[in-house]
Amino acid sequence: MDSLLIKGGVPLHGEVTISGAKNAVLPIMAATLLTSGKCVIRRVPDLSDVRFMAQILKSLGAEVKVDGDTVTVRAAKLNPIGDYDLIRKMRGSICILGPLLGRQRHAKVSLPGGCVIGTRPIDLHLKGMRDLGTKITIESGYIDAKAKRLIGADIFLGGRAGPTVLGTANVMMAAVLAEGVTTIESAACEPEVVDLAFFLSKMGAKIVGAGSPTITITGVKDLAGVEHEVIPDRIEAATFAIAAAATNGEITIHGARPDHMHAVLDKLKDAGVKIERKGLALIVKRGSRLKPIDVTTLPYSGFPTDVQAQMMVLMALTPGLGIITERIFESRFMHVSELARLGADVSIEGPSAIVKGGHPLSGAPVMASDLRASAALVIAGMAAKGTTQVSRIYHLDRGYEKIDQKLASLGARIQRVDQE
Ligand code: EPZ
């Protein structure tokens, strides 16, 4: 099992280009199931989650070709049952439910696993499908969804933590081929949902309001294959910006969409990070003094939960008291105990983490627990004195394309080692 060996204390300098967004490409790959036409998706990041999704589409009978950052899919004929083990392994695979229902009114997929950040229920996904006329039974770990007809409906999709990103994606993908008009109230507004809606509209779907809490979909008879370039990954861009500030370096980030990053850039500026826009590039460096801040994770356009762990590292380096409140997932502080091994002083009070920052970090062996926590540990290792070994970095490879190579090109002393 691979791990990353990091010799800290080196400020990052240089230029990095952001890859396509994992959380846009997964639902868009699923959406190719809605047509028998050929779909070509560009700026696809080389991630294990993407390779997984490609395998899932193939297990459903689609032809899938991956050529560099371009994925071509033709789902000419489909079988309604996905590969149980494959689907169970990746939470994001739940977003094949909607397109399978939309295309052939039947889907049998395994219940997605929870993960370390929370139970990850899918009650809202199933509520949306039922509202469209689907009969759902759950037996021996499978969701078996059947609909004689999909009829447009008014669907409220808000849950205890607000909107659901993949729930909104799933309902949208079922509703585009339903009869009549569907309104999704309390829809997720994330840029990845907007990118999916753009892809579906290019296919011929009629969608109004994507990016707002109310999305209206008028069902059509069928959809065509299209070409599409995926939006850049705002979470990867935020991760690199924080890494530059944490290591007291200065980097230029190419290919990001600053208009998708207002909450993160705003909080980084509050924290004393200097951010300059040069054309379409972002130049990020630590200012003269880092300042303690408080952060609350919220649905978009609030501060993204996927940047919470990385931000905690910057706060751990900042003299003073910082507070992070996690409002989206019930247990997304797994990185706190690992950061403590590096000398961070963080205590958890319910949904909040109190960060007593300013202690210098020193390297130690740490273990990744989930995708974004792994990124936080890498940032902390680069900021710490001495050597840090981050194990179980398969978590990292799920969502960051060649992150060790990108960081090494910015001067980080980081190498991938094969831990027995
Ligand atoms: C997406 O997950 C992202 N994953 C997550 O990114 C991201 O953290 C999350 O949205 C929130 O922004 C992908 O897009 C592949 P949710 P998703 O449904 O859609 C509750 C990463 O690191 N909920 O928006 O699964 C849920 O428990 C990953 O890239 C219900 O209660 O998240 C959570 O508290 C991690 N019932 C909240 O809603 C439901 O039916 C938001 O979850 C669905 C969700």
mmCIF file of C-alpha atoms in Angstrom, residues 29-207:
data_model
loop_
_atom_site.group_PDB
_atom_site.id
_atom_site.type_symbol
_atom_site.label_atom_id
_atom_site.label_comp_id
_atom_site.label_asym_id
_atom_site.label_seq_id
_atom_site.Cartn_x
_atom_site.Cartn_y
_atom_site.Cartn_z
ATOM 1 C CA MET A 29 -20.305 10.142 -16.703
ATOM 2 C CA ALA A 30 -23.476 8.656 -15.181
ATOM 3 C CA ALA A 31 -25.601 10.969 -17.347
ATOM 4 C CA THR A 32 -24.176 9.342 -20.513
ATOM 5 C CA LEU A 33 -26.463 6.387 -19.665
ATOM 6 C CA LEU A 34 -29.420 8.571 -20.664
ATOM 7 C CA THR A 35 -28.697 8.260 -24.395
ATOM 8 C CA SER A 36 -27.669 5.622 -26.917
ATOM 9 C CA GLY A 37 -25.617 8.335 -28.629
ATOM 10 C CA LYS A 38 -21.865 8.849 -28.269
ATOM 11 C CA CYS A 39 -20.734 11.206 -25.504
ATOM 12 C CA VAL A 40 -17.229 12.696 -25.368
ATOM 13 C CA ILE A 41 -16.168 14.192 -22.025
ATOM 14 C CA ARG A 42 -12.988 16.267 -21.837
ATOM 15 C CA ARG A 43 -10.767 17.499 -19.001
ATOM 16 C CA VAL A 44 -11.463 14.276 -17.116
ATOM 17 C CA PRO A 45 -9.017 13.868 -14.215
ATOM 18 C CA ASP A 46 -7.066 10.623 -13.912
ATOM 19 C CA LEU A 47 -8.520 9.447 -10.584
ATOM 20 C CA SER A 48 -9.373 6.062 -9.118
ATOM 21 C CA ASP A 49 -12.995 7.212 -8.657
ATOM 22 C CA VAL A 50 -13.195 8.014 -12.380
ATOM 23 C CA ARG A 51 -11.716 4.635 -13.319
ATOM 24 C CA PHE A 52 -14.259 3.050 -10.988
ATOM 25 C CA MET A 53 -17.147 4.883 -12.640
ATOM 26 C CA ALA A 54 -15.859 3.758 -16.057
ATOM 27 C CA GLN A 55 -15.899 0.148 -14.824
ATOM 28 C CA ILE A 56 -19.437 0.586 -13.501
ATOM 29 C CA LEU A 57 -20.658 1.946 -16.851
ATOM 30 C CA LYS A 58 -19.003 -1.001 -18.614
ATOM 31 C CA SER A 59 -20.656 -3.427 -16.158
ATOM 32 C CA LEU A 60 -23.978 -1.911 -17.244
ATOM 33 C CA GLY A 61 -23.220 -2.659 -20.893
ATOM 34 C CA ALA A 62 -21.842 0.697 -22.071
ATOM 35 C CA GLU A 63 -18.773 1.029 -24.299
ATOM 36 C CA VAL A 64 -16.233 3.224 -22.482
ATOM 37 C CA LYS A 65 -12.926 4.456 -23.890
ATOM 38 C CA VAL A 66 -10.446 6.470 -21.817
ATOM 39 C CA ASP A 67 -7.831 8.333 -23.843
ATOM 40 C CA GLY A 68 -5.762 10.672 -21.632
ATOM 41 C CA ASP A 69 -8.182 13.239 -20.225
ATOM 42 C CA THR A 70 -10.934 12.337 -22.684
ATOM 43 C CA VAL A 71 -13.570 9.716 -21.929
ATOM 44 C CA THR A 72 -15.904 8.481 -24.659
ATOM 45 C CA VAL A 73 -19.074 6.596 -23.684
ATOM 46 C CA ARG A 74 -21.716 4.978 -25.820
ATOM 47 C CA ALA A 75 -24.501 3.279 -23.855
ATOM 48 C CA ALA A 76 -26.253 1.747 -26.855
ATOM 49 C CA LYS A 77 -27.898 -0.993 -24.826
ATOM 50 C CA LEU A 78 -28.015 -1.375 -21.057
ATOM 51 C CA ASN A 79 -28.746 -3.961 -18.448
ATOM 52 C CA PRO A 80 -30.505 -2.545 -15.374
ATOM 53 C CA ILE A 81 -28.363 -4.317 -12.811
ATOM 54 C CA GLY A 82 -25.032 -2.865 -11.845
ATOM 55 C CA ASP A 83 -22.055 -4.788 -10.440
ATOM 56 C CA TYR A 84 -22.889 -5.010 -6.713
ATOM 57 C CA ASP A 85 -19.321 -5.000 -5.442
ATOM 58 C CA LEU A 86 -18.154 -2.224 -7.720
ATOM 59 C CA ILE A 87 -21.073 0.072 -6.885
ATOM 60 C CA ARG A 88 -20.860 -0.611 -3.158
ATOM 61 C CA LYS A 89 -17.233 0.552 -3.075
ATOM 62 C CA MET A 90 -17.792 4.081 -4.258
ATOM 63 C CA ARG A 91 -20.378 6.403 -2.757
ATOM 64 C CA GLY A 92 -20.523 8.553 -5.892
ATOM 65 C CA SER A 93 -21.884 5.560 -7.854
ATOM 66 C CA ILE A 94 -25.340 6.226 -6.414
ATOM 67 C CA CYS A 95 -25.746 8.741 -9.231
ATOM 68 C CA ILE A 96 -26.382 5.968 -11.757
ATOM 69 C CA LEU A 97 -29.798 5.444 -10.163
ATOM 70 C CA GLY A 98 -31.408 8.470 -11.807
ATOM 71 C CA PRO A 99 -30.151 7.901 -15.367
ATOM 72 C CA LEU A 100 -30.970 4.184 -15.308
ATOM 73 C CA LEU A 101 -34.519 5.033 -14.222
ATOM 74 C CA GLY A 102 -34.763 7.826 -16.765
ATOM 75 C CA ARG A 103 -33.517 5.616 -19.613
ATOM 76 C CA GLN A 104 -35.211 2.299 -18.884
ATOM 77 C CA ARG A 105 -37.526 2.813 -15.925
ATOM 78 C CA HIS A 106 -35.649 0.167 -13.935
ATOM 79 C CA ALA A 107 -32.498 0.233 -11.843
ATOM 80 C CA LYS A 108 -31.020 -2.245 -9.443
ATOM 81 C CA VAL A 109 -27.986 -0.822 -7.646
ATOM 82 C CA SER A 110 -26.306 -1.693 -4.382
ATOM 83 C CA LEU A 111 -26.840 0.597 -1.440
ATOM 84 C CA PRO A 112 -23.767 2.871 -1.354
ATOM 85 C CA GLY A 113 -21.527 2.416 1.663
ATOM 86 C CA GLY A 114 -21.232 5.074 4.294
ATOM 87 C CA CYS A 115 -17.765 6.347 4.988
ATOM 88 C CA VAL A 116 -15.719 7.831 7.771
ATOM 89 C CA ILE A 117 -17.270 11.277 7.400
ATOM 90 C CA GLY A 118 -20.800 10.130 8.063
ATOM 91 C CA THR A 119 -23.593 7.624 7.460
ATOM 92 C CA ARG A 120 -24.271 9.219 4.055
ATOM 93 C CA PRO A 121 -28.008 8.374 3.860
ATOM 94 C CA ILE A 122 -29.847 8.382 0.524
ATOM 95 C CA ASP A 123 -33.370 8.944 1.824
ATOM 96 C CA LEU A 124 -33.711 12.152 -0.200
ATOM 97 C CA HIS A 125 -32.592 10.422 -3.414
ATOM 98 C CA LEU A 126 -35.259 7.750 -2.879
ATOM 99 C CA LYS A 127 -37.887 10.344 -1.915
ATOM 100 C CA GLY A 128 -37.283 12.146 -5.220
ATOM 101 C CA MET A 129 -37.544 8.937 -7.225
ATOM 102 C CA ARG A 130 -40.762 7.941 -5.444
ATOM 103 C CA ASP A 131 -42.238 11.380 -6.116
ATOM 104 C CA LEU A 132 -41.606 10.717 -9.821
ATOM 105 C CA GLY A 133 -43.629 7.495 -9.621
ATOM 106 C CA THR A 134 -40.939 4.921 -8.846
ATOM 107 C CA LYS A 135 -41.587 1.850 -6.701
ATOM 108 C CA ILE A 136 -38.544 1.182 -4.565
ATOM 109 C CA THR A 137 -37.748 -1.959 -2.626
ATOM 110 C CA ILE A 138 -34.566 -2.550 -0.666
ATOM 111 C CA GLU A 139 -33.485 -6.132 -0.232
ATOM 112 C CA SER A 140 -30.175 -7.883 0.434
ATOM 113 C CA GLY A 141 -28.247 -4.647 0.051
ATOM 114 C CA TYR A 142 -29.780 -3.710 -3.291
ATOM 115 C CA ILE A 143 -32.067 -0.816 -4.182
ATOM 116 C CA ASP A 144 -34.556 -2.147 -6.722
ATOM 117 C CA ALA A 145 -36.329 0.766 -8.416
ATOM 118 C CA LYS A 146 -39.040 0.310 -11.030
ATOM 119 C CA ALA A 147 -41.416 2.790 -12.672
ATOM 120 C CA LYS A 148 -44.123 2.021 -15.226
ATOM 121 C CA ARG A 149 -44.068 5.696 -16.077
ATOM 122 C CA LEU A 150 -42.059 8.629 -14.686
ATOM 123 C CA ILE A 151 -44.405 11.553 -14.124
ATOM 124 C CA GLY A 152 -43.109 15.066 -13.414
ATOM 125 C CA ALA A 153 -43.748 16.235 -9.824
ATOM 126 C CA ASP A 154 -43.046 19.033 -7.351
ATOM 127 C CA ILE A 155 -40.256 17.670 -5.155
ATOM 128 C CA PHE A 156 -38.865 19.198 -1.979
ATOM 129 C CA LEU A 157 -35.337 17.825 -1.657
ATOM 130 C CA GLY A 158 -34.081 19.605 1.472
ATOM 131 C CA GLY A 159 -32.743 17.474 4.318
ATOM 132 C CA ARG A 160 -31.544 18.028 7.866
ATOM 133 C CA ALA A 161 -28.247 19.453 6.559
ATOM 134 C CA GLY A 162 -29.791 21.393 3.691
ATOM 135 C CA PRO A 163 -29.703 20.357 0.011
ATOM 136 C CA THR A 164 -28.170 17.157 -1.341
ATOM 137 C CA VAL A 165 -25.698 17.487 -4.219
ATOM 138 C CA LEU A 166 -25.929 13.985 -5.667
ATOM 139 C CA GLY A 167 -29.595 13.778 -4.717
ATOM 140 C CA THR A 168 -30.260 16.833 -6.877
ATOM 141 C CA ALA A 169 -28.174 15.282 -9.668
ATOM 142 C CA ASN A 170 -30.057 11.992 -9.457
ATOM 143 C CA VAL A 171 -33.518 13.538 -9.518
ATOM 144 C CA MET A 172 -32.546 15.837 -12.388
ATOM 145 C CA MET A 173 -31.301 12.852 -14.408
ATOM 146 C CA ALA A 174 -34.524 10.909 -13.865
ATOM 147 C CA ALA A 175 -36.787 13.911 -14.518
ATOM 148 C CA VAL A 176 -35.280 14.928 -17.886
ATOM 149 C CA LEU A 177 -36.987 11.923 -19.541
ATOM 150 C CA ALA A 178 -40.130 11.955 -17.369
ATOM 151 C CA GLU A 179 -43.556 13.036 -18.674
ATOM 152 C CA GLY A 180 -44.412 16.602 -17.780
ATOM 153 C CA VAL A 181 -42.791 19.188 -15.537
ATOM 154 C CA THR A 182 -40.701 18.519 -12.426
ATOM 155 C CA THR A 183 -39.775 21.204 -9.904
ATOM 156 C CA ILE A 184 -36.957 20.511 -7.471
ATOM 157 C CA GLU A 185 -37.224 22.797 -4.448
ATOM 158 C CA SER A 186 -34.230 23.198 -2.108
ATOM 159 C CA ALA A 187 -31.996 21.972 -4.955
ATOM 160 C CA ALA A 188 -28.213 22.003 -4.449
ATOM 161 C CA CYS A 189 -26.557 25.039 -6.083
ATOM 162 C CA GLU A 190 -23.009 23.669 -6.400
ATOM 163 C CA PRO A 191 -21.132 24.453 -9.667
ATOM 164 C CA GLU A 192 -20.914 20.700 -10.268
ATOM 165 C CA VAL A 193 -24.745 20.544 -10.382
ATOM 166 C CA VAL A 194 -24.750 23.454 -12.839
ATOM 167 C CA ASP A 195 -22.164 21.673 -15.003
ATOM 168 C CA LEU A 196 -24.317 18.533 -15.057
ATOM 169 C CA ALA A 197 -27.386 20.608 -15.992
ATOM 170 C CA PHE A 198 -25.356 22.210 -18.808
ATOM 171 C CA PHE A 199 -24.348 18.744 -20.066
ATOM 172 C CA LEU A 200 -27.969 17.527 -19.926
ATOM 173 C CA SER A 201 -29.225 20.659 -21.707
ATOM 174 C CA LYS A 202 -26.692 20.100 -24.503
ATOM 175 C CA MET A 203 -28.152 16.586 -24.798
ATOM 176 C CA GLY A 204 -31.581 18.188 -25.376
ATOM 177 C CA ALA A 205 -32.964 18.332 -21.843
ATOM 178 C CA LYS A 206 -35.095 21.308 -20.827
ATOM 179 C CA ILE A 207 -33.760 22.625 -17.501
#
